[in-house]
Amino acid sequence: MIVTVTLNAALDVTYRIDQVHWNGVNRVQDLHRRAGGKGVNVARVLAALGHDVLVTGLAGGPTGRAVELDLTASALPHSLTPIGDDSRTTLAVTGSSGTALFNELGPRVTREELVRFLDGFAGALTGAAAVVISGSLPRGVPADFYATLAAHAADRGIPALVDADGEALRRASAGRPAIVKPNLEELARAFPADALGPESQAGLMRKAGAAAVVVSLGHDGLLAVTAEGTWRARMPYRVAGNPTGAGDAFVAGLAMGVVEGMPWPERLRLAAALGAAAVAMPVAGEIDHGTFQAVHRQINVS
C-alpha cells in the first residue's frame, strides 16, 4: 500500500472554455468537480495503475465533506482528519490559450488538529510500502512539518517522497526522504539567493539528508541526482493539453518505481511518461494511456 498525504485537500473545479474573455461573460463548455490536492491526484493515478492506496490529510466544513464524498464515490480509500475550518476550492480555467489556476489559501489548522493528524498518520504507516507527502501547507502548519512526517516514515524504514514548495521544500531534506521532487520554479523559490544551477542545488538537498532529488524540467524532461549518479531524461516531443496534475502523475511514477524496485533509468522513464500522459487529459489525476505508450518508448535516459 502507498499512503499519500494531502494536508491542503481541495475541491478541484475545472472549467473548459474555448476562448476566455476576462472583461466579459464566459460560457463554460465543460465542467468537472472532484476531490483534489496533490496527494489525492497521486493516489488517483496509482489506483488506476493497480496499486493499493490510502489517502490521508485534513478536511473540514462543507467543502471537506464534498471532498470525502467524492473520494468515496471514486473508490479511493481515505482517512482524513477532521478540522474546524472549511477546506479550500481550486479553480482551473483551460482554453485555447492555456490554463489559468486559481488556488485558495486553504483552512487555518490548530495545533490540536495537527496532533490528531500525527496520531492517525502513525497508524496509517502500518503496512505501508511508501508514503507520498505533497502539496501546499495550509495556514497554521509549520514549515518543517513535511520533514517531520518524512522522518516518522524513515524511522520505520518506509521510503518517503516529498513534493513541496518554498520553505517546506527547503526544509524537507532534514526528514531523510527517499526522494524530493521539485520543479525548476520551486527550486528557485527554495534557493532565492543562490546562483547555483539545478544540479548543484539538488546536491545541496542531498547533503542535507535527501537520498535523491528529481527535478522536473517540464517539456525538457527531468534531472535526477542520486547516490548512483546523475541522470537526465529527455522527452521526444511536447504534449499539448492541460498541465494541471502532470507533476502529480510524475510523482506517482516515482513512487511506483520505489515500491517495485525499478532501476533509476526505468523509474525515470516511467515517471516522465506518466507526467506527459496526464497533460493529455482534461482534469488532474487521470492519464491518457495512448499518450503514455507513445511517449514511454521514446524517452531517452542517460
Short mmCIF file of C-alpha atoms in Angstrom, two decimals:
data_model
loop_
_atom_site.label_atom_id
_atom_site.label_comp_id
_atom_site.label_asym_id
_atom_site.label_seq_id
_atom_site.Cartn_x
_atom_site.Cartn_y
_atom_site.Cartn_z
CA MET A 1 0.00 0.00 0.00
CA ILE A 2 1.14 3.54 -0.80
CA VAL A 3 -0.02 6.24 1.62
CA THR A 4 -0.50 9.78 0.29
CA VAL A 5 -0.64 12.90 2.46
CA THR A 6 -2.69 15.94 1.39
CA LEU A 7 -2.79 18.47 4.21
CA ASN A 8 -4.38 21.11 1.98
CA ALA A 9 -7.05 18.96 0.33
CA ALA A 10 -9.34 20.77 -2.09
CA LEU A 11 -12.44 20.55 -4.17
CA ASP A 12 -10.99 20.97 -7.65
CA VAL A 13 -13.20 22.75 -10.17
CA THR A 14 -12.17 22.74 -13.84
CA TYR A 15 -13.81 24.95 -16.48
CA ARG A 16 -13.12 24.32 -20.16
CA ILE A 17 -13.72 27.37 -22.35
CA ASP A 18 -12.54 27.77 -25.95
CA GLN A 19 -11.73 31.46 -25.57
CA VAL A 20 -11.62 33.27 -22.22
CA HIS A 21 -12.95 36.86 -22.16
CA TRP A 22 -11.59 38.42 -18.99
CA ASN A 23 -13.81 41.52 -19.30
CA GLY A 24 -16.97 39.77 -20.44
CA VAL A 25 -19.30 36.82 -19.95
CA ASN A 26 -17.89 33.33 -20.48
CA ARG A 27 -19.98 30.24 -21.24
CA VAL A 28 -18.44 27.15 -19.65
CA GLN A 29 -18.49 24.28 -22.14
CA ASP A 30 -17.30 21.55 -19.82
CA LEU A 31 -17.24 21.37 -16.03
CA HIS A 32 -15.56 18.95 -13.61
CA ARG A 33 -15.78 18.93 -9.81
CA ARG A 34 -13.78 16.39 -7.84
CA ALA A 35 -11.64 15.87 -4.77
CA GLY A 36 -8.17 17.25 -5.32
CA GLY A 37 -4.92 18.35 -3.85
CA LYS A 38 -1.59 16.93 -4.98
CA GLY A 39 -1.66 13.79 -2.84
CA VAL A 40 -5.20 12.97 -3.96
CA ASN A 41 -4.14 13.27 -7.59
CA VAL A 42 -1.17 10.99 -6.94
CA ALA A 43 -3.49 8.42 -5.35
CA ARG A 44 -5.86 8.52 -8.34
CA VAL A 45 -3.06 7.71 -10.76
CA LEU A 46 -1.64 4.95 -8.55
CA ALA A 47 -5.06 3.36 -8.08
CA ALA A 48 -5.71 3.47 -11.83
CA LEU A 49 -2.43 1.59 -12.32
CA GLY A 50 -3.40 -1.13 -9.86
CA HIS A 51 -1.73 -0.05 -6.62
CA ASP A 52 -3.45 -0.09 -3.24
CA VAL A 53 -3.57 3.41 -1.78
CA LEU A 54 -4.70 5.25 1.31
CA VAL A 55 -5.44 8.99 1.13
CA THR A 56 -4.68 10.84 4.37
CA GLY A 57 -4.77 14.52 5.20
CA LEU A 58 -7.07 17.19 6.62
CA ALA A 59 -10.64 18.08 5.67
CA GLY A 60 -13.21 20.38 7.19
CA GLY A 61 -16.51 22.16 6.63
CA PRO A 62 -18.90 21.70 3.69
CA THR A 63 -16.04 21.65 1.18
CA GLY A 64 -14.22 18.98 3.18
CA ARG A 65 -17.36 16.86 3.24
CA ALA A 66 -17.65 17.23 -0.54
CA VAL A 67 -14.04 16.08 -0.85
CA GLU A 68 -14.71 12.98 1.26
CA LEU A 69 -17.90 12.15 -0.64
CA ASP A 70 -16.03 12.27 -3.95
CA LEU A 71 -13.21 10.08 -2.60
CA THR A 72 -15.81 7.52 -1.56
CA ALA A 73 -17.56 7.74 -4.94
CA SER A 74 -14.17 7.28 -6.64
CA ALA A 75 -13.45 4.15 -4.54
CA LEU A 76 -10.32 5.77 -3.11
CA PRO A 77 -9.71 4.54 0.47
CA HIS A 78 -9.20 7.52 2.74
CA SER A 79 -8.68 8.55 6.35
CA LEU A 80 -8.89 12.34 6.59
CA THR A 81 -8.52 14.05 9.95
CA PRO A 82 -11.44 16.43 10.58
CA ILE A 83 -10.69 20.12 11.20
CA GLY A 84 -12.88 23.03 12.19
CA ASP A 85 -12.14 25.37 9.29
CA ASP A 86 -13.53 24.87 5.78
CA SER A 87 -11.30 23.20 3.20
CA ARG A 88 -10.41 25.13 0.07
CA THR A 89 -11.64 25.18 -3.52
CA THR A 90 -9.33 25.47 -6.52
CA LEU A 91 -10.32 26.61 -9.98
CA ALA A 92 -8.63 25.74 -13.28
CA VAL A 93 -9.79 27.60 -16.39
CA THR A 94 -8.47 25.93 -19.51
CA GLY A 95 -8.88 27.16 -23.05
CA SER A 96 -7.12 27.53 -26.37
CA SER A 97 -4.53 29.92 -24.93
CA GLY A 98 -3.57 27.71 -21.97
CA THR A 99 -4.65 27.04 -18.40
CA ALA A 100 -5.02 29.53 -15.54
CA LEU A 101 -5.10 28.27 -11.95
CA PHE A 102 -6.79 29.98 -9.00
CA ASN A 103 -5.81 28.38 -5.68
CA GLU A 104 -7.32 29.47 -2.38
CA LEU A 105 -5.05 29.64 0.67
CA GLY A 106 -6.90 26.90 2.45
CA PRO A 107 -8.05 26.47 6.05
CA ARG A 108 -6.36 27.51 9.27
CA VAL A 109 -5.24 24.45 11.23
CA THR A 110 -4.82 24.32 15.00
CA ARG A 111 -2.04 22.61 16.94
CA GLU A 112 -4.54 20.14 18.40
CA GLU A 113 -5.71 19.17 14.90
CA LEU A 114 -2.11 18.55 13.82
CA VAL A 115 -1.55 16.31 16.84
CA ARG A 116 -4.64 14.29 15.89
CA PHE A 117 -3.38 14.01 12.34
CA LEU A 118 0.01 12.74 13.53
CA ASP A 119 -1.69 10.05 15.60
CA GLY A 120 -3.63 8.90 12.55
CA PHE A 121 -0.57 9.13 10.33
CA ALA A 122 1.37 6.80 12.62
CA GLY A 123 -1.39 4.21 12.27
CA ALA A 124 -1.60 4.68 8.50
CA LEU A 125 2.10 3.84 8.13
CA THR A 126 1.45 0.29 9.37
CA GLY A 127 1.79 -1.91 6.30
CA ALA A 128 2.79 0.99 4.04
CA ALA A 129 5.37 0.33 1.32
CA ALA A 130 5.92 4.06 0.70
CA VAL A 131 4.44 7.43 1.61
CA VAL A 132 3.96 10.42 -0.69
CA ILE A 133 3.87 13.82 1.06
CA SER A 134 2.89 16.59 -1.33
CA GLY A 135 1.22 19.89 -1.90
CA SER A 136 0.95 23.23 -0.15
CA LEU A 137 0.71 23.71 3.60
CA PRO A 138 -2.50 25.21 5.00
CA ARG A 139 -2.23 28.09 7.42
CA GLY A 140 -1.05 27.16 10.90
CA VAL A 141 1.12 24.23 9.77
CA PRO A 142 4.84 24.79 10.48
CA ALA A 143 7.21 24.86 7.52
CA ASP A 144 9.17 21.85 8.80
CA PHE A 145 6.10 19.60 9.09
CA TYR A 146 6.88 17.66 5.92
CA ALA A 147 10.34 16.95 7.30
CA THR A 148 8.66 15.69 10.48
CA LEU A 149 6.40 13.34 8.52
CA ALA A 150 9.27 12.07 6.37
CA ALA A 151 11.33 11.41 9.50
CA HIS A 152 8.48 9.38 11.04
CA ALA A 153 8.44 7.23 7.91
CA ALA A 154 12.24 6.93 7.74
CA ASP A 155 12.38 5.81 11.37
CA ARG A 156 10.17 2.89 10.39
CA GLY A 157 12.12 2.05 7.25
CA ILE A 158 9.43 3.40 4.91
CA PRO A 159 10.62 5.49 1.93
CA ALA A 160 9.03 8.93 1.76
CA LEU A 161 8.67 11.08 -1.36
CA VAL A 162 8.20 14.82 -0.83
CA ASP A 163 6.79 17.23 -3.42
CA ALA A 164 6.70 20.69 -1.85
CA ASP A 165 7.45 24.36 -2.45
CA GLY A 166 9.19 27.25 -0.73
CA GLU A 167 10.37 26.84 2.85
CA ALA A 168 8.67 23.44 3.16
CA LEU A 169 10.80 22.22 0.25
CA ARG A 170 13.94 23.80 1.66
CA ARG A 171 13.47 22.02 5.00
CA ALA A 172 12.19 18.70 3.67
CA SER A 173 15.62 17.08 3.33
CA ALA A 174 16.10 17.10 7.10
CA GLY A 175 13.50 14.34 7.31
CA ARG A 176 15.71 11.97 5.27
CA PRO A 177 13.20 11.38 2.46
CA ALA A 178 13.96 8.83 -0.25
CA ILE A 179 13.14 11.38 -2.97
CA VAL A 180 12.48 15.10 -3.06
CA LYS A 181 10.73 16.21 -6.28
CA PRO A 182 10.79 19.95 -7.06
CA ASN A 183 10.43 21.65 -10.42
CA LEU A 184 12.69 24.47 -11.61
CA GLU A 185 10.46 27.25 -10.30
CA GLU A 186 10.15 25.58 -6.91
CA LEU A 187 13.93 25.19 -6.74
CA ALA A 188 14.33 28.90 -7.45
CA ARG A 189 11.90 29.79 -4.66
CA ALA A 190 13.62 27.46 -2.21
CA PHE A 191 17.06 28.88 -3.04
CA PRO A 192 16.25 32.51 -3.98
CA ALA A 193 19.68 33.92 -3.18
CA ASP A 194 21.74 31.16 -4.78
CA ALA A 195 23.19 31.45 -8.27
CA LEU A 196 23.71 27.69 -8.43
CA GLY A 197 22.27 25.56 -11.20
CA PRO A 198 19.66 22.86 -10.52
CA GLU A 199 22.25 20.09 -10.29
CA SER A 200 24.20 21.93 -7.60
CA GLN A 201 21.00 22.85 -5.74
CA ALA A 202 19.93 19.21 -5.82
CA GLY A 203 23.35 18.28 -4.46
CA LEU A 204 22.83 20.64 -1.52
CA MET A 205 19.49 18.96 -0.77
CA ARG A 206 21.18 15.56 -0.80
CA LYS A 207 23.85 16.80 1.60
CA ALA A 208 21.03 17.98 3.89
CA GLY A 209 19.58 14.47 4.07
CA ALA A 210 17.57 13.61 0.94
CA ALA A 211 18.64 10.31 -0.62
CA ALA A 212 17.77 11.55 -4.13
CA VAL A 213 16.45 14.70 -5.78
CA VAL A 214 14.47 14.56 -9.02
CA VAL A 215 13.90 17.91 -10.72
CA SER A 216 11.08 18.24 -13.22
CA LEU A 217 12.17 20.30 -16.23
CA GLY A 218 8.72 20.46 -17.84
CA HIS A 219 8.77 19.70 -21.56
CA ASP A 220 12.54 19.25 -21.36
CA GLY A 221 12.22 16.13 -19.21
CA LEU A 222 13.90 15.73 -15.85
CA LEU A 223 17.13 15.72 -13.90
CA ALA A 224 17.83 13.18 -11.15
CA VAL A 225 20.71 13.48 -8.67
CA THR A 226 21.05 10.20 -6.79
CA ALA A 227 23.55 8.12 -4.84
CA GLU A 228 24.02 6.04 -8.00
CA GLY A 229 24.83 9.04 -10.19
CA THR A 230 23.18 11.88 -12.06
CA TRP A 231 20.59 11.09 -14.73
CA ARG A 232 18.85 13.13 -17.40
CA ALA A 233 15.65 12.05 -19.14
CA ARG A 234 14.72 13.83 -22.37
CA MET A 235 11.23 13.94 -23.83
CA PRO A 236 10.77 13.06 -27.52
CA TYR A 237 8.25 15.83 -28.16
CA ARG A 238 5.93 18.28 -26.43
CA VAL A 239 2.47 17.00 -25.44
CA ALA A 240 -0.28 19.62 -25.72
CA GLY A 241 -3.05 19.87 -23.16
CA ASN A 242 -3.71 20.76 -19.52
CA PRO A 243 -0.53 20.66 -17.37
CA THR A 244 -2.52 20.63 -14.13
CA GLY A 245 -1.70 17.38 -12.35
CA ALA A 246 1.25 16.45 -14.57
CA GLY A 247 3.64 16.75 -11.64
CA ASP A 248 1.39 14.54 -9.52
CA ALA A 249 1.38 11.79 -12.16
CA PHE A 250 5.15 12.20 -12.32
CA VAL A 251 5.38 11.62 -8.55
CA ALA A 252 3.08 8.60 -8.84
CA GLY A 253 5.56 7.10 -11.28
CA LEU A 254 8.46 7.73 -8.90
CA ALA A 255 6.51 6.08 -6.06
CA MET A 256 5.77 3.06 -8.23
CA GLY A 257 9.44 2.82 -9.12
CA VAL A 258 10.43 2.85 -5.45
CA VAL A 259 7.88 0.23 -4.42
CA GLU A 260 8.60 -2.05 -7.38
CA GLY A 261 12.38 -1.72 -7.03
CA MET A 262 12.95 -0.35 -10.53
CA PRO A 263 16.45 0.79 -11.51
CA TRP A 264 16.75 4.56 -11.90
CA PRO A 265 16.58 4.70 -15.73
CA GLU A 266 13.37 2.67 -15.81
CA ARG A 267 11.92 4.60 -12.87
CA LEU A 268 12.58 7.96 -14.50
CA ARG A 269 11.25 6.86 -17.88
CA LEU A 270 8.02 5.71 -16.21
CA ALA A 271 7.62 8.94 -14.24
CA ALA A 272 8.27 11.20 -17.23
CA ALA A 273 5.85 9.28 -19.44
CA LEU A 274 3.10 9.40 -16.80
CA GLY A 275 3.57 13.16 -16.47
CA ALA A 276 3.17 13.58 -20.23
CA ALA A 277 0.13 11.30 -20.24
CA ALA A 278 -1.53 13.48 -17.59
CA VAL A 279 -1.12 16.60 -19.74
CA ALA A 280 -3.26 14.93 -22.41
CA MET A 281 -6.24 14.64 -20.01
CA PRO A 282 -8.66 17.49 -19.16
CA VAL A 283 -8.52 17.02 -15.36
CA ALA A 284 -5.80 16.22 -12.83
CA GLY A 285 -5.46 12.68 -11.55
CA GLU A 286 -6.03 10.96 -14.89
CA ILE A 287 -3.69 9.72 -17.61
CA ASP A 288 -4.11 9.04 -21.30
CA HIS A 289 -2.82 5.50 -21.85
CA GLY A 290 -2.24 6.01 -25.57
CA THR A 291 -0.04 9.02 -24.89
CA PHE A 292 1.79 7.07 -22.20
CA GLN A 293 2.61 4.20 -24.54
CA ALA A 294 3.70 6.51 -27.36
CA VAL A 295 5.95 8.69 -25.18
CA HIS A 296 7.34 5.99 -22.89
CA ARG A 297 9.18 4.07 -25.57
CA GLN A 298 10.82 7.22 -26.96
CA ILE A 299 12.18 8.78 -23.75
CA ASN A 300 15.95 8.82 -23.67
CA VAL A 301 17.62 8.43 -20.24
CA SER A 302 21.36 8.97 -19.95
#
